[in-house]
Short mmCIF file of C-alpha atoms and ligand atoms in Angstrom, two decimals:
data_model
loop_
_atom_site.label_atom_id
_atom_site.label_comp_id
_atom_site.label_asym_id
_atom_site.label_seq_id
_atom_site.Cartn_x
_atom_site.Cartn_y
_atom_site.Cartn_z
CA UNK I 1321 0.00 0.00 0.00
CA UNK I 1322 1.45 3.36 -0.98
CA UNK I 1323 0.21 6.58 0.63
CA UNK I 1324 -0.26 9.58 -1.62
CA UNK I 1325 1.25 12.62 0.11
CA UNK I 1326 1.12 16.22 -1.04
CA UNK I 1327 4.26 18.12 -0.03
CA UNK I 1328 3.92 21.89 0.03
CA UNK I 1329 7.34 23.41 -0.34
CA UNK I 1330 8.81 25.99 -2.69
CA UNK I 1331 12.36 24.98 -1.74
CA UNK I 1332 14.13 21.63 -1.51
CA UNK I 1333 13.19 20.39 1.99
CA UNK I 1334 15.85 19.65 4.60
CA UNK I 1335 17.46 16.39 3.49
CA UNK I 1336 16.49 14.11 6.44
CA UNK I 1337 12.81 14.71 5.66
CA UNK I 1338 13.02 13.39 2.13
CA UNK I 1339 15.23 10.53 3.36
CA UNK I 1340 12.67 9.54 6.02
CA UNK I 1341 9.82 9.81 3.53
CA UNK I 1342 11.71 7.82 0.91
CA UNK I 1343 12.08 4.99 3.44
CA UNK I 1344 8.31 4.97 4.03
CA UNK I 1345 5.42 3.88 1.86
CA UNK I 1346 4.74 7.40 0.67
CA UNK I 1347 4.40 8.51 -2.92
CA UNK I 1348 5.16 12.23 -3.01
CA UNK I 1349 3.33 14.88 -5.02
CA UNK I 1350 4.96 18.30 -5.00
CA UNK I 1351 3.27 21.67 -4.59
CA UNK I 1352 6.10 24.11 -5.33
CA UNK I 1353 4.40 27.32 -6.49
CA UNK I 1354 1.93 29.70 -4.92
CA UNK I 1355 -0.94 28.19 -6.88
CA UNK I 1356 -1.98 24.52 -6.44
CA UNK I 1357 -0.55 22.22 -9.11
CA UNK I 1358 -3.08 21.14 -11.75
CA UNK I 1359 -1.57 17.75 -12.57
CA UNK I 1360 -2.48 16.02 -9.28
CA UNK I 1361 -5.50 13.83 -8.64
CA UNK I 1362 -6.49 15.40 -5.31
CA UNK I 1363 -9.16 12.78 -4.71
CA UNK I 1364 -6.34 10.28 -4.02
CA UNK I 1365 -4.34 12.40 -1.55
CA UNK I 1366 -4.02 10.74 1.89
CA UNK I 1367 -1.75 13.25 3.62
CA UNK I 1368 -0.45 16.80 3.42
CA UNK I 1369 3.07 17.63 4.58
CA UNK I 1370 3.52 21.36 5.10
CA UNK I 1371 7.10 22.62 4.86
CA UNK I 1372 7.12 26.41 4.87
CA UNK I 1373 4.04 28.53 5.07
CA UNK I 1374 1.77 27.85 2.09
CA UNK I 1375 -1.82 28.06 3.33
CA UNK I 1376 -3.60 24.81 4.11
CA UNK I 1377 -7.20 25.87 3.62
CA UNK I 1378 -10.41 24.04 4.38
CA UNK I 1379 -11.07 24.02 0.65
CA UNK I 1380 -7.79 22.19 0.01
CA UNK I 1381 -8.51 19.69 2.79
CA UNK I 1382 -11.98 19.07 1.36
CA UNK I 1383 -10.53 18.65 -2.12
CA UNK I 1384 -8.13 15.94 -0.90
CA UNK I 1385 -10.70 13.17 -0.95
CA UNK I 1386 -8.91 10.65 1.30
CA UNK I 1387 -7.14 13.09 3.61
CA UNK I 1388 -6.14 11.54 6.96
CA UNK I 1389 -3.49 13.93 8.27
CA UNK I 1390 -1.92 17.36 7.88
CA UNK I 1391 1.63 17.32 9.26
CA UNK I 1392 3.45 20.60 9.78
CA UNK I 1393 7.22 21.01 9.95
CA UNK I 1394 7.31 23.56 12.79
CA UNK I 1395 5.26 24.52 15.80
CA UNK I 1396 3.50 27.62 14.41
CA UNK I 1397 0.44 26.53 12.44
CA UNK I 1398 -1.17 29.89 11.66
CA UNK I 1399 -1.11 29.01 7.94
CA UNK I 1400 -3.32 25.95 8.55
CA UNK I 1401 -7.08 26.30 8.97
CA UNK I 1402 -7.23 24.43 12.27
CA UNK I 1403 -10.94 25.04 12.78
CA UNK I 1404 -11.58 23.70 9.28
CA UNK I 1405 -9.50 20.61 10.07
CA UNK I 1406 -11.41 20.06 13.32
CA UNK I 1407 -14.73 20.39 11.51
CA UNK I 1408 -13.60 17.83 8.94
CA UNK I 1409 -12.13 15.53 11.61
CA UNK I 1410 -8.64 15.69 10.09
CA UNK I 1411 -5.81 15.65 12.63
CA UNK I 1412 -3.10 18.32 12.39
CA UNK I 1413 0.35 17.51 13.79
CA UNK I 1414 3.18 19.92 14.61
CA UNK I 1415 6.60 19.86 16.31
CA UNK I 1416 6.39 21.41 19.80
CA UNK I 1417 9.10 21.27 22.43
CA UNK I 1418 12.08 20.17 20.35
CA UNK I 1419 12.64 23.71 19.09
CA UNK I 1420 12.17 25.63 22.35
CA UNK I 1421 15.84 25.86 23.24
CA UNK I 1422 17.04 26.88 19.78
CA UNK I 1423 14.29 29.46 19.41
CA UNK I 1424 14.88 30.89 22.89
CA UNK I 1425 18.61 31.08 22.17
CA UNK I 1426 17.87 33.01 19.00
CA UNK I 1427 15.47 35.33 20.84
CA UNK I 1428 18.38 36.19 23.10
CA UNK I 1429 20.75 36.56 20.17
CA UNK I 1430 18.37 39.19 18.78
CA UNK I 1431 17.77 41.00 22.08
CA UNK I 1432 21.51 41.19 22.69
CA UNK I 1433 22.32 42.15 19.11
CA UNK I 1434 19.80 45.00 19.13
CA UNK I 1435 20.53 46.13 22.69
CA UNK I 1436 24.30 46.08 22.32
CA UNK I 1437 24.54 47.32 18.70
CA UNK I 1438 26.21 44.12 17.51
CA UNK I 1439 25.33 44.45 13.82
CA UNK I 1440 26.13 48.17 13.64
CA UNK I 1441 29.34 47.46 15.56
CA UNK I 1442 30.34 44.74 13.12
CA UNK I 1443 29.82 47.09 10.16
CA UNK I 1444 31.71 49.89 11.93
CA UNK I 1445 34.62 47.61 12.86
CA UNK I 1446 35.05 46.59 9.21
CA UNK I 1447 34.53 50.07 7.73
CA UNK I 1448 36.82 53.03 7.09
CA UNK I 1449 35.37 54.94 10.06
CA UNK I 1450 37.10 52.78 12.68
CA UNK I 1451 40.46 54.53 13.07
CA UNK I 1452 40.79 54.79 16.86
CA UNK I 1453 39.20 53.13 19.83
CA UNK I 1454 36.58 55.48 21.24
CA UNK I 1455 34.78 54.61 24.47
CA UNK I 1456 31.88 56.86 23.54
CA UNK I 1457 30.72 55.18 20.32
CA UNK I 1458 27.85 52.77 19.86
CA UNK I 1459 26.67 52.81 23.43
CA UNK I 1460 24.03 50.18 24.03
CA UNK I 1461 21.55 49.26 26.74
CA UNK I 1462 22.57 47.37 29.87
CA UNK I 1463 21.13 43.85 29.85
CA UNK I 1464 22.21 42.64 33.28
CA UNK I 1465 19.75 43.72 35.94
CA UNK I 1466 17.25 45.12 33.42
CA UNK I 1467 13.55 44.20 33.14
CA UNK I 1468 12.50 41.68 30.52
CA UNK I 1469 8.88 41.51 29.33
CA UNK I 1470 7.85 38.25 27.65
CA UNK I 1471 4.65 38.36 25.60
CA UNK I 1472 3.66 34.71 25.24
CA UNK I 1473 5.21 32.81 28.14
CA UNK I 1474 4.61 29.35 26.70
CA UNK I 1475 7.15 26.68 25.86
CA UNK I 1476 9.57 29.02 24.08
CA UNK I 1477 8.84 32.05 26.26
CA UNK I 1478 9.60 29.98 29.35
CA UNK I 1479 13.05 29.14 27.97
CA UNK I 1480 13.61 32.83 27.18
CA UNK I 1481 12.80 33.54 30.83
CA UNK I 1482 15.17 30.84 32.09
CA UNK I 1483 18.01 32.43 30.18
CA UNK I 1484 17.14 35.85 31.64
CA UNK I 1485 17.85 34.54 35.14
CA UNK I 1486 21.52 34.36 34.16
CA UNK I 1487 21.38 38.09 33.44
CA UNK I 1488 19.86 38.83 36.87
CA UNK I 1489 16.81 40.25 35.15
CA UNK I 1490 13.42 41.07 36.58
CA UNK I 1491 10.86 39.18 34.47
CA UNK I 1492 7.37 40.34 33.55
CA UNK I 1493 5.10 38.34 31.28
CA UNK I 1494 1.78 38.66 29.55
CA UNK I 1495 -0.47 35.78 28.43
CA UNK I 1496 -4.24 35.50 28.27
CA UNK I 1497 -4.03 33.31 31.35
CA UNK I 1498 -1.60 33.31 34.27
CA UNK I 1499 1.07 30.63 34.34
CA UNK I 1500 1.64 30.14 38.05
CA UNK I 1501 4.18 27.35 37.79
CA UNK I 1502 6.33 29.51 35.48
CA UNK I 1503 5.92 32.40 37.92
CA UNK I 1504 7.28 30.20 40.70
CA UNK I 1505 10.14 28.79 38.60
CA UNK I 1506 11.28 32.06 37.09
CA UNK I 1507 10.22 34.56 39.72
CA UNK I 1508 8.21 36.16 36.92
CA UNK I 1509 5.33 38.54 37.53
CA UNK I 1510 2.14 38.64 35.47
CA UNK I 1511 1.39 42.05 33.96
CA UNK I 1512 -1.21 43.58 31.68
CA UNK I 1513 0.09 44.34 28.20
CA UNK I 1514 0.33 48.09 28.76
CA UNK I 1515 2.11 47.73 32.09
CA UNK I 1516 4.58 45.25 30.61
CA UNK I 1517 5.38 47.59 27.74
CA UNK I 1518 5.77 50.60 30.03
CA UNK I 1519 8.07 48.86 32.50
CA UNK I 1520 10.24 46.60 30.35
CA UNK I 1521 13.70 47.44 29.06
CA UNK I 1522 13.66 44.40 26.76
CA UNK I 1523 10.50 42.90 25.24
CA UNK I 1524 10.34 39.47 23.60
CA UNK I 1525 7.41 38.48 21.39
CA UNK I 1526 6.96 34.71 21.69
CA UNK I 1527 3.21 34.25 21.23
CA UNK I 1528 1.49 32.45 18.33
CA UNK I 1529 -0.12 34.38 15.47
CA UNK I 1530 -3.87 34.30 15.96
CA UNK I 1531 -6.68 36.73 15.14
CA UNK I 1532 -6.18 38.09 18.67
CA UNK I 1533 -2.42 38.65 18.36
CA UNK I 1534 -2.51 40.09 14.84
CA UNK I 1535 -1.38 43.71 15.23
CA UNK I 1536 -0.98 43.22 18.99
CA UNK I 1537 1.92 45.71 18.97
CA UNK I 1538 0.88 48.80 17.05
CA UNK I 1539 1.67 52.52 17.22
CA UNK I 1540 -0.13 52.94 20.56
CA UNK I 1541 1.74 50.05 22.16
CA UNK I 1542 5.14 51.15 20.80
CA UNK I 1543 4.50 54.63 22.19
CA UNK I 1544 4.05 53.12 25.66
CA UNK I 1545 7.59 51.69 25.61
CA UNK I 1546 10.63 53.38 27.09
CA UNK I 1547 12.71 55.35 24.55
CA UNK I 1548 15.64 53.15 25.63
CA UNK I 1549 13.73 49.90 25.13
CA UNK I 1550 14.52 47.02 22.80
CA UNK I 1551 11.90 44.74 21.26
CA UNK I 1552 12.44 41.45 19.42
CA UNK I 1553 9.85 39.54 17.40
CA UNK I 1554 10.47 35.79 17.23
CA UNK I 1555 6.76 35.01 16.84
CA UNK I 1556 5.29 35.90 13.44
CA UNK I 1557 5.56 39.14 11.44
CA UNK I 1558 1.93 40.27 11.73
CA UNK I 1559 2.07 40.21 15.56
CA UNK I 1560 3.40 43.75 15.25
CA UNK I 1561 2.58 46.54 12.87
CA UNK I 1562 5.73 46.85 10.75
CA UNK I 1563 4.86 50.31 9.47
CA UNK I 1564 4.30 51.60 13.02
CA UNK I 1565 7.60 50.02 14.05
CA UNK I 1566 9.43 51.80 11.24
CA UNK I 1567 7.92 55.13 12.28
CA UNK I 1568 8.88 54.53 15.93
CA UNK I 1569 12.46 53.56 15.03
CA UNK I 1570 12.92 56.54 12.72
CA UNK I 1571 11.55 58.89 15.36
CA UNK I 1572 13.94 57.47 17.99
CA UNK I 1573 11.08 56.22 20.17
CA UNK I 1574 12.99 52.99 20.86
CA UNK I 1575 16.65 52.12 21.22
CA UNK I 1576 16.35 49.35 18.63
CA UNK I 1577 14.30 46.41 17.42
CA UNK I 1578 15.07 42.99 16.03
CA UNK I 1579 13.03 40.49 14.13
CA UNK I 1580 13.25 36.97 12.82
CA UNK I 1581 9.95 37.28 10.94
CA UNK I 1582 8.23 39.73 8.59
CA UNK I 1583 5.19 40.09 6.37
CA UNK I 1584 5.47 39.25 3.62
CA UNK I 1585 8.40 36.92 4.16
CA UNK I 1586 10.80 37.78 2.64
CA UNK I 1587 10.17 41.52 2.41
CA UNK I 1588 10.39 43.08 -1.07
CA UNK I 1589 14.06 43.97 -1.61
CA UNK I 1590 13.23 47.70 -1.69
CA UNK I 1591 11.20 47.68 1.55
CA UNK I 1592 12.17 50.61 3.81
CA UNK I 1593 12.68 48.30 6.81
CA UNK I 1594 15.70 46.80 5.02
CA UNK I 1595 17.39 50.19 5.18
CA UNK I 1596 16.60 50.82 8.86
CA UNK I 1597 19.86 50.63 10.79
CA UNK I 1598 18.20 50.26 14.16
CA UNK I 1599 16.49 47.05 13.12
CA UNK I 1600 18.34 43.74 13.27
CA UNK I 1601 16.78 41.43 10.73
CA UNK I 1602 17.08 37.67 10.28
CA UNK I 1603 15.58 35.32 7.66
CA UNK I 1604 13.41 33.23 10.03
CA UNK I 1605 16.21 31.32 11.78
CA UNK I 1606 14.46 30.71 15.13
CA UNK I 1607 14.79 26.92 15.17
CA UNK I 1608 17.56 26.70 12.58
CA UNK I 1609 20.16 24.49 14.20
CA UNK I 1610 21.07 21.14 12.70
CA UNK I 1611 20.15 19.28 15.90
CA UNK I 1612 16.74 20.96 16.12
CA UNK I 1613 15.99 20.53 12.43
CA UNK I 1614 16.81 16.80 12.74
CA UNK I 1615 14.40 16.45 15.66
CA UNK I 1616 11.69 18.42 13.82
CA UNK I 1617 12.13 16.22 10.75
CA UNK I 1618 11.72 13.04 12.76
CA UNK I 1619 8.73 14.35 14.70
CA UNK I 1620 6.87 15.70 11.68
CA UNK I 1621 7.36 12.50 9.66
CA UNK I 1622 6.30 10.40 12.69
CA UNK I 1623 3.12 12.51 12.92
CA UNK I 1624 2.49 12.07 9.21
CA UNK I 1625 2.92 8.29 9.26
CA UNK I 1626 0.78 7.93 12.39
CA UNK I 1627 -2.04 9.85 10.72
CA UNK I 1628 -1.75 7.86 7.49
CA UNK I 1629 -1.94 4.54 9.32
CA UNK I 1630 -4.86 5.59 11.54
CA UNK I 1631 -2.86 5.74 14.77
CA UNK I 1632 -2.98 8.53 17.33
CA UNK I 1633 -0.90 11.47 16.09
CA UNK I 1634 1.73 11.97 18.83
CA UNK I 1635 1.86 15.76 18.58
CA UNK I 1636 -1.58 16.89 17.57
CA UNK I 1637 -2.95 20.43 17.78
CA UNK I 1638 -6.26 19.94 15.98
P1 NAP E 1109 3.02 27.86 23.22
O1 NAP E 1109 3.74 26.94 24.13
O2 NAP E 1109 1.63 27.54 22.82
O3 NAP E 1109 3.09 29.31 23.87
C1 NAP E 1109 2.41 30.39 23.36
C2 NAP E 1109 2.13 31.36 24.50
O4 NAP E 1109 1.48 32.51 23.94
C3 NAP E 1109 1.23 30.80 25.56
O5 NAP E 1109 1.80 31.05 26.81
C4 NAP E 1109 -0.07 31.56 25.39
O6 NAP E 1109 -0.68 31.75 26.67
C5 NAP E 1109 0.42 32.86 24.80
N1 NAP E 1109 -0.64 33.56 24.05
C6 NAP E 1109 -1.51 33.04 23.18
N2 NAP E 1109 -2.36 33.99 22.75
C7 NAP E 1109 -2.01 35.13 23.38
C8 NAP E 1109 -2.52 36.45 23.38
N3 NAP E 1109 -3.60 36.78 22.66
N4 NAP E 1109 -1.90 37.38 24.15
C9 NAP E 1109 -0.83 37.04 24.91
N5 NAP E 1109 -0.31 35.80 24.97
C10 NAP E 1109 -0.90 34.85 24.21
O7 NAP E 1109 3.82 28.03 21.84
P2 NAP E 1109 5.39 27.94 21.58
O8 NAP E 1109 5.75 26.56 21.21
O9 NAP E 1109 6.10 28.63 22.69
O10 NAP E 1109 5.49 28.81 20.23
C11 NAP E 1109 5.01 30.15 20.19
C12 NAP E 1109 5.08 30.68 18.78
O11 NAP E 1109 6.43 30.97 18.44
C13 NAP E 1109 4.63 29.73 17.67
O12 NAP E 1109 3.22 29.71 17.53
C14 NAP E 1109 5.32 30.27 16.44
O13 NAP E 1109 4.49 31.16 15.74
C15 NAP E 1109 6.52 31.02 17.02
N6 NAP E 1109 7.77 30.37 16.63
C16 NAP E 1109 8.64 31.06 15.85
C17 NAP E 1109 9.82 30.47 15.47
C18 NAP E 1109 10.77 31.18 14.57
O14 NAP E 1109 11.55 30.54 13.89
N7 NAP E 1109 10.80 32.49 14.56
C19 NAP E 1109 10.17 29.18 15.90
C20 NAP E 1109 9.25 28.51 16.71
C21 NAP E 1109 8.06 29.11 17.07
P3 NAP E 1109 -2.28 31.87 26.81
O15 NAP E 1109 -2.86 30.73 26.04
O16 NAP E 1109 -2.52 31.81 28.28
O17 NAP E 1109 -2.63 33.20 26.23
#
């Protein structure tokens, strides 16, 4: 028996994935472009493997006549219609937990890079302007002893908080619900969004993208922040308003910002954010370590095969 699997990916997937799939009973059908391929018999599709962020709509799931599973490479599933999947009774699997450490490490890389002018410093150190050591150039913000605000203290946010303890930071967090065990572990204090923004020196965005978090940080929220503050987005681009961020950075209303994610992703090559020196920008590297990618590959293929064979999907979100 060979399972018919639709793989959505506009790049060549990480090699272990194709190796694991090749060793299974899966026959792969590729969706490489924005539009669905025309040469596939969707009525025979048993599984969808989502690598990247092409939308998995209810319409697509309905079109795949024998669909048993949608397996996502990654934890963020905002591109998958989870309510649609629930209504159709199709399980959706993702890869929680295995990427928390790598993504928290990268959140810290961004907070430190923005707060301590690492990228600007690198450019300066290589450029013609660096002729003499000067103790007054590129002064950053003190990390040790500062206040960190975590928006989305879940699996990744918790690891961001753990790392903050090493910097002797005071930790505030904002979720929809209080996380009392994390409060006890981290010495973190729950705060309303406005209070967190007003009091934090460093703000980390680690929440999922949902209708509620879309535009969560807009012009009003940025204006609440300290002019010395640093904010890093390791969630999804639309969690903040990019245009409002650009205005705030240009006006000097923040020390700096950093982001791993944008909308669209990638940004058009002439987008004004690409020219903004006080923004540190990465190409969605949150979980991009070899060890984490290997674990995500294994977990996502395990989810896929479990769904195809009618077993419980080990990591199921819908
Ligand atoms: P998680 O364990 O589900 O944690 C998410 C946290 O966000 C929860 O504590 C949740 O608490 C909070 N939250 C949800 N809605 C909220 C709202 N409206 N306002 C404030 N807080 C809210 O998820 P995770 O595994 O840590 O992953 C979080 C997100 O990180 C993913 O969904 C993904 O988009 C992103 N991510 C990005 C990368 C990257 O490469 N940049 C890598 C991995 C993950 P409540 O439910 O109590 O509100």
